[in-house]
């Protein structure tokens, strides 16, 4: 498992294509604010981020952290939500 979130990446086709196909946790940002924290399991990190970028308007960048399991991704998701409180219902 990687030890930390990636640097913020702008939403581009090439940046999304570079996301690994594995479990992980991710953050979506609108301008400079963290707006959504989510997790994905079973080699679905890239697919899940791509899906969220389609359904959530105004997202300008994202970060992710690959994990070795879905359970680990969910634990990290809760930790990031508790720490950042990005206002999930407002996206």
PDB file of N, CA and C in Angstrom:
ATOM      1  N   UNK A   1       0.840  -1.178   0.000  1.00  0.00           N
ATOM      2  CA  UNK A   1       0.000   0.000   0.000  1.00  0.00           C
ATOM      3  C   UNK A   1       0.881   1.235   0.000  1.00  0.00           C
ATOM      4  N   UNK A   2       0.519   2.208  -0.793  1.00  0.00           N
ATOM      5  CA  UNK A   2       1.213   3.485  -0.776  1.00  0.00           C
ATOM      6  C   UNK A   2       0.930   4.181   0.543  1.00  0.00           C
ATOM      7  N   UNK A   3       1.868   4.980   1.014  1.00  0.00           N
ATOM      8  CA  UNK A   3       1.737   5.579   2.326  1.00  0.00           C
ATOM      9  C   UNK A   3       0.923   6.844   2.393  1.00  0.00           C
ATOM     10  N   UNK A   4       0.635   7.476   1.270  1.00  0.00           N
ATOM     11  CA  UNK A   4      -0.090   8.743   1.311  1.00  0.00           C
ATOM     12  C   UNK A   4      -0.822   8.995   0.004  1.00  0.00           C
ATOM     13  N   UNK A   5      -1.655  10.006   0.037  1.00  0.00           N
ATOM     14  CA  UNK A   5      -2.383  10.406  -1.162  1.00  0.00           C
ATOM     15  C   UNK A   5      -1.393  10.918  -2.201  1.00  0.00           C
ATOM     16  N   UNK A   6      -1.744  10.762  -3.461  1.00  0.00           N
ATOM     17  CA  UNK A   6      -0.951  11.354  -4.532  1.00  0.00           C
ATOM     18  C   UNK A   6      -1.083  12.873  -4.452  1.00  0.00           C
ATOM     19  N   UNK A   7      -0.243  13.569  -5.169  1.00  0.00           N
ATOM     20  CA  UNK A   7      -0.425  15.010  -5.337  1.00  0.00           C
ATOM     21  C   UNK A   7      -1.728  15.221  -6.104  1.00  0.00           C
ATOM     22  N   UNK A   8      -2.312  16.393  -5.985  1.00  0.00           N
ATOM     23  CA  UNK A   8      -3.520  16.679  -6.756  1.00  0.00           C
ATOM     24  C   UNK A   8      -3.213  16.591  -8.243  1.00  0.00           C
ATOM     25  N   UNK A   9      -4.146  16.017  -8.960  1.00  0.00           N
ATOM     26  CA  UNK A   9      -4.004  15.890 -10.415  1.00  0.00           C
ATOM     27  C   UNK A   9      -5.207  16.526 -11.075  1.00  0.00           C
ATOM     28  N   UNK A  10      -4.946  17.315 -12.086  1.00  0.00           N
ATOM     29  CA  UNK A  10      -6.043  17.938 -12.829  1.00  0.00           C
ATOM     30  C   UNK A  10      -6.847  16.853 -13.533  1.00  0.00           C
ATOM     31  N   UNK A  11      -8.117  17.120 -13.723  1.00  0.00           N
ATOM     32  CA  UNK A  11      -8.981  16.161 -14.397  1.00  0.00           C
ATOM     33  C   UNK A  11      -8.692  16.238 -15.901  1.00  0.00           C
ATOM     34  N   UNK A  12      -7.944  15.262 -16.389  1.00  0.00           N
ATOM     35  CA  UNK A  12      -7.676  15.104 -17.819  1.00  0.00           C
ATOM     36  C   UNK A  12      -7.800  13.622 -18.149  1.00  0.00           C
ATOM     37  N   UNK A  13      -8.031  13.322 -19.401  1.00  0.00           N
ATOM     38  CA  UNK A  13      -8.140  11.915 -19.805  1.00  0.00           C
ATOM     39  C   UNK A  13      -6.870  11.139 -19.459  1.00  0.00           C
ATOM     40  N   UNK A  14      -5.700  11.749 -19.684  1.00  0.00           N
ATOM     41  CA  UNK A  14      -4.452  11.026 -19.426  1.00  0.00           C
ATOM     42  C   UNK A  14      -4.233  10.805 -17.923  1.00  0.00           C
ATOM     43  N   UNK A  15      -4.609  11.770 -17.085  1.00  0.00           N
ATOM     44  CA  UNK A  15      -4.461  11.578 -15.636  1.00  0.00           C
ATOM     45  C   UNK A  15      -5.412  10.508 -15.123  1.00  0.00           C
ATOM     46  N   UNK A  16      -6.619  10.474 -15.634  1.00  0.00           N
ATOM     47  CA  UNK A  16      -7.564   9.437 -15.212  1.00  0.00           C
ATOM     48  C   UNK A  16      -7.089   8.063 -15.700  1.00  0.00           C
ATOM     49  N   UNK A  17      -6.574   8.004 -16.912  1.00  0.00           N
ATOM     50  CA  UNK A  17      -6.088   6.728 -17.453  1.00  0.00           C
ATOM     51  C   UNK A  17      -4.893   6.190 -16.661  1.00  0.00           C
ATOM     52  N   UNK A  18      -4.161   7.065 -15.972  1.00  0.00           N
ATOM     53  CA  UNK A  18      -2.986   6.646 -15.214  1.00  0.00           C
ATOM     54  C   UNK A  18      -3.326   6.092 -13.828  1.00  0.00           C
ATOM     55  N   UNK A  19      -4.584   6.185 -13.407  1.00  0.00           N
ATOM     56  CA  UNK A  19      -4.984   5.665 -12.100  1.00  0.00           C
ATOM     57  C   UNK A  19      -4.888   4.141 -12.132  1.00  0.00           C
ATOM     58  N   UNK A  20      -4.287   3.544 -11.124  1.00  0.00           N
ATOM     59  CA  UNK A  20      -4.157   2.080 -11.135  1.00  0.00           C
ATOM     60  C   UNK A  20      -5.497   1.370 -10.970  1.00  0.00           C
ATOM     61  N   UNK A  21      -5.567   0.166 -11.501  1.00  0.00           N
ATOM     62  CA  UNK A  21      -6.757  -0.679 -11.347  1.00  0.00           C
ATOM     63  C   UNK A  21      -6.567  -1.531 -10.107  1.00  0.00           C
ATOM     64  N   UNK A  22      -6.896  -0.960  -8.953  1.00  0.00           N
ATOM     65  CA  UNK A  22      -6.825  -1.695  -7.696  1.00  0.00           C
ATOM     66  C   UNK A  22      -7.736  -1.010  -6.689  1.00  0.00           C
ATOM     67  N   UNK A  23      -7.767  -1.517  -5.479  1.00  0.00           N
ATOM     68  CA  UNK A  23      -8.557  -0.897  -4.422  1.00  0.00           C
ATOM     69  C   UNK A  23      -7.902   0.407  -4.014  1.00  0.00           C
ATOM     70  N   UNK A  24      -8.699   1.324  -3.435  1.00  0.00           N
ATOM     71  CA  UNK A  24      -8.104   2.562  -2.957  1.00  0.00           C
ATOM     72  C   UNK A  24      -9.131   3.536  -2.432  1.00  0.00           C
ATOM     73  N   UNK A  25      -8.627   4.657  -1.961  1.00  0.00           N
ATOM     74  CA  UNK A  25      -9.451   5.750  -1.462  1.00  0.00           C
ATOM     75  C   UNK A  25      -9.104   6.974  -2.307  1.00  0.00           C
ATOM     76  N   UNK A  26     -10.065   7.873  -2.492  1.00  0.00           N
ATOM     77  CA  UNK A  26      -9.826   9.029  -3.341  1.00  0.00           C
ATOM     78  C   UNK A  26     -10.540  10.259  -2.808  1.00  0.00           C
ATOM     79  N   UNK A  27     -10.052  11.429  -3.226  1.00  0.00           N
ATOM     80  CA  UNK A  27     -10.680  12.708  -2.922  1.00  0.00           C
ATOM     81  C   UNK A  27     -10.891  13.462  -4.219  1.00  0.00           C
ATOM     82  N   UNK A  28     -12.048  14.071  -4.340  1.00  0.00           N
ATOM     83  CA  UNK A  28     -12.352  14.927  -5.476  1.00  0.00           C
ATOM     84  C   UNK A  28     -12.394  16.366  -4.985  1.00  0.00           C
ATOM     85  N   UNK A  29     -11.879  17.287  -5.796  1.00  0.00           N
ATOM     86  CA  UNK A  29     -11.786  18.689  -5.390  1.00  0.00           C
ATOM     87  C   UNK A  29     -12.472  19.584  -6.414  1.00  0.00           C
ATOM     88  N   UNK A  30     -13.083  20.627  -5.904  1.00  0.00           N
ATOM     89  CA  UNK A  30     -13.629  21.694  -6.740  1.00  0.00           C
ATOM     90  C   UNK A  30     -12.849  22.936  -6.357  1.00  0.00           C
ATOM     91  N   UNK A  31     -12.103  23.479  -7.315  1.00  0.00           N
ATOM     92  CA  UNK A  31     -11.188  24.594  -7.060  1.00  0.00           C
ATOM     93  C   UNK A  31     -10.230  24.180  -5.939  1.00  0.00           C
ATOM     94  N   UNK A  32     -10.179  24.909  -4.845  1.00  0.00           N
ATOM     95  CA  UNK A  32      -9.207  24.583  -3.801  1.00  0.00           C
ATOM     96  C   UNK A  32      -9.811  23.795  -2.643  1.00  0.00           C
ATOM     97  N   UNK A  33     -11.090  23.444  -2.719  1.00  0.00           N
ATOM     98  CA  UNK A  33     -11.748  22.749  -1.611  1.00  0.00           C
ATOM     99  C   UNK A  33     -11.896  21.255  -1.873  1.00  0.00           C
ATOM    100  N   UNK A  34     -11.662  20.454  -0.838  1.00  0.00           N
ATOM    101  CA  UNK A  34     -11.954  19.024  -0.911  1.00  0.00           C
ATOM    102  C   UNK A  34     -13.467  18.887  -0.849  1.00  0.00           C
ATOM    103  N   UNK A  35     -14.043  18.188  -1.799  1.00  0.00           N
ATOM    104  CA  UNK A  35     -15.489  18.126  -1.891  1.00  0.00           C
ATOM    105  C   UNK A  35     -16.075  16.745  -1.692  1.00  0.00           C
ATOM    106  N   UNK A  36     -15.285  15.704  -1.897  1.00  0.00           N
ATOM    107  CA  UNK A  36     -15.840  14.356  -1.794  1.00  0.00           C
ATOM    108  C   UNK A  36     -14.722  13.376  -1.493  1.00  0.00           C
ATOM    109  N   UNK A  37     -14.976  12.465  -0.572  1.00  0.00           N
ATOM    110  CA  UNK A  37     -14.045  11.380  -0.265  1.00  0.00           C
ATOM    111  C   UNK A  37     -14.788  10.077  -0.516  1.00  0.00           C
ATOM    112  N   UNK A  38     -14.164   9.147  -1.221  1.00  0.00           N
ATOM    113  CA  UNK A  38     -14.794   7.868  -1.499  1.00  0.00           C
ATOM    114  C   UNK A  38     -13.772   6.748  -1.513  1.00  0.00           C
ATOM    115  N   UNK A  39     -14.264   5.533  -1.638  1.00  0.00           N
ATOM    116  CA  UNK A  39     -13.374   4.377  -1.716  1.00  0.00           C
ATOM    117  C   UNK A  39     -13.849   3.443  -2.811  1.00  0.00           C
ATOM    118  N   UNK A  40     -12.945   2.602  -3.243  1.00  0.00           N
ATOM    119  CA  UNK A  40     -13.256   1.623  -4.281  1.00  0.00           C
ATOM    120  C   UNK A  40     -12.511   0.335  -3.959  1.00  0.00           C
ATOM    121  N   UNK A  41     -13.122  -0.778  -4.259  1.00  0.00           N
ATOM    122  CA  UNK A  41     -12.490  -2.061  -3.998  1.00  0.00           C
ATOM    123  C   UNK A  41     -12.376  -2.902  -5.244  1.00  0.00           C
ATOM    124  N   UNK A  42     -11.718  -4.007  -5.115  1.00  0.00           N
ATOM    125  CA  UNK A  42     -11.634  -5.049  -6.150  1.00  0.00           C
ATOM    126  C   UNK A  42     -11.226  -4.497  -7.522  1.00  0.00           C
ATOM    127  N   UNK A  43     -10.075  -3.832  -7.569  1.00  0.00           N
ATOM    128  CA  UNK A  43      -9.524  -3.319  -8.837  1.00  0.00           C
ATOM    129  C   UNK A  43     -10.446  -2.319  -9.520  1.00  0.00           C
ATOM    130  N   UNK A  44     -11.143  -1.488  -8.747  1.00  0.00           N
ATOM    131  CA  UNK A  44     -12.110  -0.562  -9.340  1.00  0.00           C
ATOM    132  C   UNK A  44     -11.773   0.905  -9.114  1.00  0.00           C
ATOM    133  N   UNK A  45     -10.594   1.240  -8.639  1.00  0.00           N
ATOM    134  CA  UNK A  45     -10.275   2.624  -8.308  1.00  0.00           C
ATOM    135  C   UNK A  45     -10.427   3.544  -9.527  1.00  0.00           C
ATOM    136  N   UNK A  46      -9.814   3.190 -10.641  1.00  0.00           N
ATOM    137  CA  UNK A  46      -9.916   4.023 -11.842  1.00  0.00           C
ATOM    138  C   UNK A  46     -11.360   4.150 -12.300  1.00  0.00           C
ATOM    139  N   UNK A  47     -12.061   3.046 -12.352  1.00  0.00           N
ATOM    140  CA  UNK A  47     -13.459   3.040 -12.796  1.00  0.00           C
ATOM    141  C   UNK A  47     -14.331   3.905 -11.883  1.00  0.00           C
ATOM    142  N   UNK A  48     -14.119   3.800 -10.583  1.00  0.00           N
ATOM    143  CA  UNK A  48     -14.932   4.544  -9.618  1.00  0.00           C
ATOM    144  C   UNK A  48     -14.680   6.051  -9.718  1.00  0.00           C
ATOM    145  N   UNK A  49     -13.422   6.456  -9.834  1.00  0.00           N
ATOM    146  CA  UNK A  49     -13.123   7.878  -9.983  1.00  0.00           C
ATOM    147  C   UNK A  49     -13.714   8.399 -11.281  1.00  0.00           C
ATOM    148  N   UNK A  50     -13.547   7.669 -12.350  1.00  0.00           N
ATOM    149  CA  UNK A  50     -14.113   8.085 -13.648  1.00  0.00           C
ATOM    150  C   UNK A  50     -15.625   8.267 -13.534  1.00  0.00           C
ATOM    151  N   UNK A  51     -16.297   7.332 -12.887  1.00  0.00           N
ATOM    152  CA  UNK A  51     -17.744   7.406 -12.698  1.00  0.00           C
ATOM    153  C   UNK A  51     -18.133   8.649 -11.890  1.00  0.00           C
ATOM    154  N   UNK A  52     -17.406   8.934 -10.828  1.00  0.00           N
ATOM    155  CA  UNK A  52     -17.704  10.100  -9.999  1.00  0.00           C
ATOM    156  C   UNK A  52     -17.468  11.404 -10.760  1.00  0.00           C
ATOM    157  N   UNK A  53     -16.457  11.461 -11.603  1.00  0.00           N
ATOM    158  CA  UNK A  53     -16.185  12.664 -12.380  1.00  0.00           C
ATOM    159  C   UNK A  53     -17.315  12.958 -13.358  1.00  0.00           C
ATOM    160  N   UNK A  54     -17.989  11.921 -13.832  1.00  0.00           N
ATOM    161  CA  UNK A  54     -19.117  12.105 -14.741  1.00  0.00           C
ATOM    162  C   UNK A  54     -20.330  12.629 -13.994  1.00  0.00           C
ATOM    163  N   UNK A  55     -20.589  12.124 -12.785  1.00  0.00           N
ATOM    164  CA  UNK A  55     -21.821  12.467 -12.072  1.00  0.00           C
ATOM    165  C   UNK A  55     -21.711  13.717 -11.206  1.00  0.00           C
ATOM    166  N   UNK A  56     -20.525  14.115 -10.827  1.00  0.00           N
ATOM    167  CA  UNK A  56     -20.362  15.276  -9.948  1.00  0.00           C
ATOM    168  C   UNK A  56     -19.833  16.449 -10.759  1.00  0.00           C
ATOM    169  N   UNK A  57     -20.588  17.508 -10.812  1.00  0.00           N
ATOM    170  CA  UNK A  57     -20.224  18.677 -11.634  1.00  0.00           C
ATOM    171  C   UNK A  57     -19.181  19.554 -10.952  1.00  0.00           C
ATOM    172  N   UNK A  58     -18.332  20.148 -11.760  1.00  0.00           N
ATOM    173  CA  UNK A  58     -17.392  21.139 -11.269  1.00  0.00           C
ATOM    174  C   UNK A  58     -16.134  20.608 -10.625  1.00  0.00           C
ATOM    175  N   UNK A  59     -15.908  19.317 -10.678  1.00  0.00           N
ATOM    176  CA  UNK A  59     -14.688  18.752 -10.082  1.00  0.00           C
ATOM    177  C   UNK A  59     -13.508  19.119 -10.983  1.00  0.00           C
ATOM    178  N   UNK A  60     -12.471  19.714 -10.392  1.00  0.00           N
ATOM    179  CA  UNK A  60     -11.330  20.184 -11.170  1.00  0.00           C
ATOM    180  C   UNK A  60     -10.067  19.353 -10.955  1.00  0.00           C
ATOM    181  N   UNK A  61      -9.993  18.631  -9.828  1.00  0.00           N
ATOM    182  CA  UNK A  61      -8.807  17.814  -9.566  1.00  0.00           C
ATOM    183  C   UNK A  61      -9.163  16.662  -8.638  1.00  0.00           C
ATOM    184  N   UNK A  62      -8.237  15.719  -8.536  1.00  0.00           N
ATOM    185  CA  UNK A  62      -8.463  14.553  -7.690  1.00  0.00           C
ATOM    186  C   UNK A  62      -7.135  14.066  -7.127  1.00  0.00           C
ATOM    187  N   UNK A  63      -7.243  13.255  -6.077  1.00  0.00           N
ATOM    188  CA  UNK A  63      -6.106  12.567  -5.474  1.00  0.00           C
ATOM    189  C   UNK A  63      -6.562  11.152  -5.168  1.00  0.00           C
ATOM    190  N   UNK A  64      -5.611  10.241  -5.043  1.00  0.00           N
ATOM    191  CA  UNK A  64      -5.972   8.879  -4.657  1.00  0.00           C
ATOM    192  C   UNK A  64      -4.829   8.237  -3.895  1.00  0.00           C
ATOM    193  N   UNK A  65      -5.179   7.162  -3.212  1.00  0.00           N
ATOM    194  CA  UNK A  65      -4.203   6.359  -2.469  1.00  0.00           C
ATOM    195  C   UNK A  65      -4.562   4.899  -2.676  1.00  0.00           C
ATOM    196  N   UNK A  66      -3.774   4.164  -3.427  1.00  0.00           N
ATOM    197  CA  UNK A  66      -4.039   2.741  -3.623  1.00  0.00           C
ATOM    198  C   UNK A  66      -3.915   1.983  -2.299  1.00  0.00           C
ATOM    199  N   UNK A  67      -4.703   0.924  -2.166  1.00  0.00           N
ATOM    200  CA  UNK A  67      -4.642   0.070  -0.976  1.00  0.00           C
ATOM    201  C   UNK A  67      -4.578  -1.385  -1.417  1.00  0.00           C
ATOM    202  N   UNK A  68      -4.316  -2.256  -0.456  1.00  0.00           N
ATOM    203  CA  UNK A  68      -4.225  -3.675  -0.777  1.00  0.00           C
ATOM    204  C   UNK A  68      -5.572  -4.392  -0.668  1.00  0.00           C
ATOM    205  N   UNK A  69      -6.580  -3.713  -0.089  1.00  0.00           N
ATOM    206  CA  UNK A  69      -7.889  -4.358   0.034  1.00  0.00           C
ATOM    207  C   UNK A  69      -8.996  -3.312   0.128  1.00  0.00           C
ATOM    208  N   UNK A  70     -10.209  -3.765  -0.124  1.00  0.00           N
ATOM    209  CA  UNK A  70     -11.365  -2.886  -0.002  1.00  0.00           C
ATOM    210  C   UNK A  70     -11.587  -2.483   1.457  1.00  0.00           C
ATOM    211  N   UNK A  71     -11.367  -3.395   2.379  1.00  0.00           N
ATOM    212  CA  UNK A  71     -11.543  -3.083   3.803  1.00  0.00           C
ATOM    213  C   UNK A  71     -10.580  -1.974   4.229  1.00  0.00           C
ATOM    214  N   UNK A  72      -9.373  -2.057   3.770  1.00  0.00           N
ATOM    215  CA  UNK A  72      -8.393  -1.025   4.089  1.00  0.00           C
ATOM    216  C   UNK A  72      -8.820   0.316   3.475  1.00  0.00           C
ATOM    217  N   UNK A  73      -9.334   0.285   2.250  1.00  0.00           N
ATOM    218  CA  UNK A  73      -9.814   1.506   1.589  1.00  0.00           C
ATOM    219  C   UNK A  73     -10.953   2.137   2.386  1.00  0.00           C
ATOM    220  N   UNK A  74     -11.865   1.335   2.889  1.00  0.00           N
ATOM    221  CA  UNK A  74     -12.987   1.862   3.669  1.00  0.00           C
ATOM    222  C   UNK A  74     -12.529   2.477   4.984  1.00  0.00           C
ATOM    223  N   UNK A  75     -11.559   1.861   5.638  1.00  0.00           N
ATOM    224  CA  UNK A  75     -11.023   2.436   6.884  1.00  0.00           C
ATOM    225  C   UNK A  75     -10.384   3.798   6.614  1.00  0.00           C
ATOM    226  N   UNK A  76      -9.596   3.867   5.549  1.00  0.00           N
ATOM    227  CA  UNK A  76      -8.955   5.137   5.202  1.00  0.00           C
ATOM    228  C   UNK A  76      -9.985   6.187   4.793  1.00  0.00           C
ATOM    229  N   UNK A  77     -11.021   5.756   4.075  1.00  0.00           N
ATOM    230  CA  UNK A  77     -12.085   6.684   3.684  1.00  0.00           C
ATOM    231  C   UNK A  77     -12.689   7.345   4.922  1.00  0.00           C
ATOM    232  N   UNK A  78     -12.988   6.553   5.941  1.00  0.00           N
ATOM    233  CA  UNK A  78     -13.557   7.098   7.173  1.00  0.00           C
ATOM    234  C   UNK A  78     -12.583   8.062   7.837  1.00  0.00           C
ATOM    235  N   UNK A  79     -11.311   7.709   7.874  1.00  0.00           N
ATOM    236  CA  UNK A  79     -10.313   8.589   8.489  1.00  0.00           C
ATOM    237  C   UNK A  79     -10.232   9.925   7.757  1.00  0.00           C
ATOM    238  N   UNK A  80     -10.189   9.874   6.424  1.00  0.00           N
ATOM    239  CA  UNK A  80     -10.112  11.119   5.647  1.00  0.00           C
ATOM    240  C   UNK A  80     -11.386  11.947   5.814  1.00  0.00           C
ATOM    241  N   UNK A  81     -12.540  11.304   5.806  1.00  0.00           N
ATOM    242  CA  UNK A  81     -13.794  12.043   6.002  1.00  0.00           C
ATOM    243  C   UNK A  81     -13.817  12.718   7.364  1.00  0.00           C
ATOM    244  N   UNK A  82     -13.435  11.985   8.396  1.00  0.00           N
ATOM    245  CA  UNK A  82     -13.428  12.550   9.742  1.00  0.00           C
ATOM    246  C   UNK A  82     -12.461  13.733   9.841  1.00  0.00           C
ATOM    247  N   UNK A  83     -11.325  13.616   9.190  1.00  0.00           N
ATOM    248  CA  UNK A  83     -10.300  14.656   9.263  1.00  0.00           C
ATOM    249  C   UNK A  83     -10.648  15.875   8.411  1.00  0.00           C
ATOM    250  N   UNK A  84     -11.181  15.637   7.214  1.00  0.00           N
ATOM    251  CA  UNK A  84     -11.396  16.735   6.279  1.00  0.00           C
ATOM    252  C   UNK A  84     -12.813  17.297   6.260  1.00  0.00           C
ATOM    253  N   UNK A  85     -13.787  16.450   6.562  1.00  0.00           N
ATOM    254  CA  UNK A  85     -15.189  16.849   6.509  1.00  0.00           C
ATOM    255  C   UNK A  85     -15.465  17.705   5.273  1.00  0.00           C
ATOM    256  N   UNK A  86     -15.370  17.132   4.078  1.00  0.00           N
ATOM    257  CA  UNK A  86     -15.459  17.939   2.866  1.00  0.00           C
ATOM    258  C   UNK A  86     -16.867  18.330   2.431  1.00  0.00           C
ATOM    259  N   UNK A  87     -17.883  18.090   3.219  1.00  0.00           N
ATOM    260  CA  UNK A  87     -19.229  18.494   2.829  1.00  0.00           C
ATOM    261  C   UNK A  87     -19.770  17.662   1.700  1.00  0.00           C
ATOM    262  N   UNK A  88     -19.787  16.359   1.876  1.00  0.00           N
ATOM    263  CA  UNK A  88     -20.144  15.429   0.812  1.00  0.00           C
ATOM    264  C   UNK A  88     -21.489  15.706   0.170  1.00  0.00           C
ATOM    265  N   UNK A  89     -22.466  16.125   0.930  1.00  0.00           N
ATOM    266  CA  UNK A  89     -23.800  16.288   0.352  1.00  0.00           C
ATOM    267  C   UNK A  89     -23.903  17.507  -0.553  1.00  0.00           C
ATOM    268  N   UNK A  90     -22.873  18.360  -0.582  1.00  0.00           N
ATOM    269  CA  UNK A  90     -22.950  19.577  -1.387  1.00  0.00           C
ATOM    270  C   UNK A  90     -22.397  19.410  -2.788  1.00  0.00           C
ATOM    271  N   UNK A  91     -21.876  18.272  -3.152  1.00  0.00           N
ATOM    272  CA  UNK A  91     -21.314  18.079  -4.492  1.00  0.00           C
ATOM    273  C   UNK A  91     -22.415  17.725  -5.452  1.00  0.00           C
TER     274      UNK A  91
END
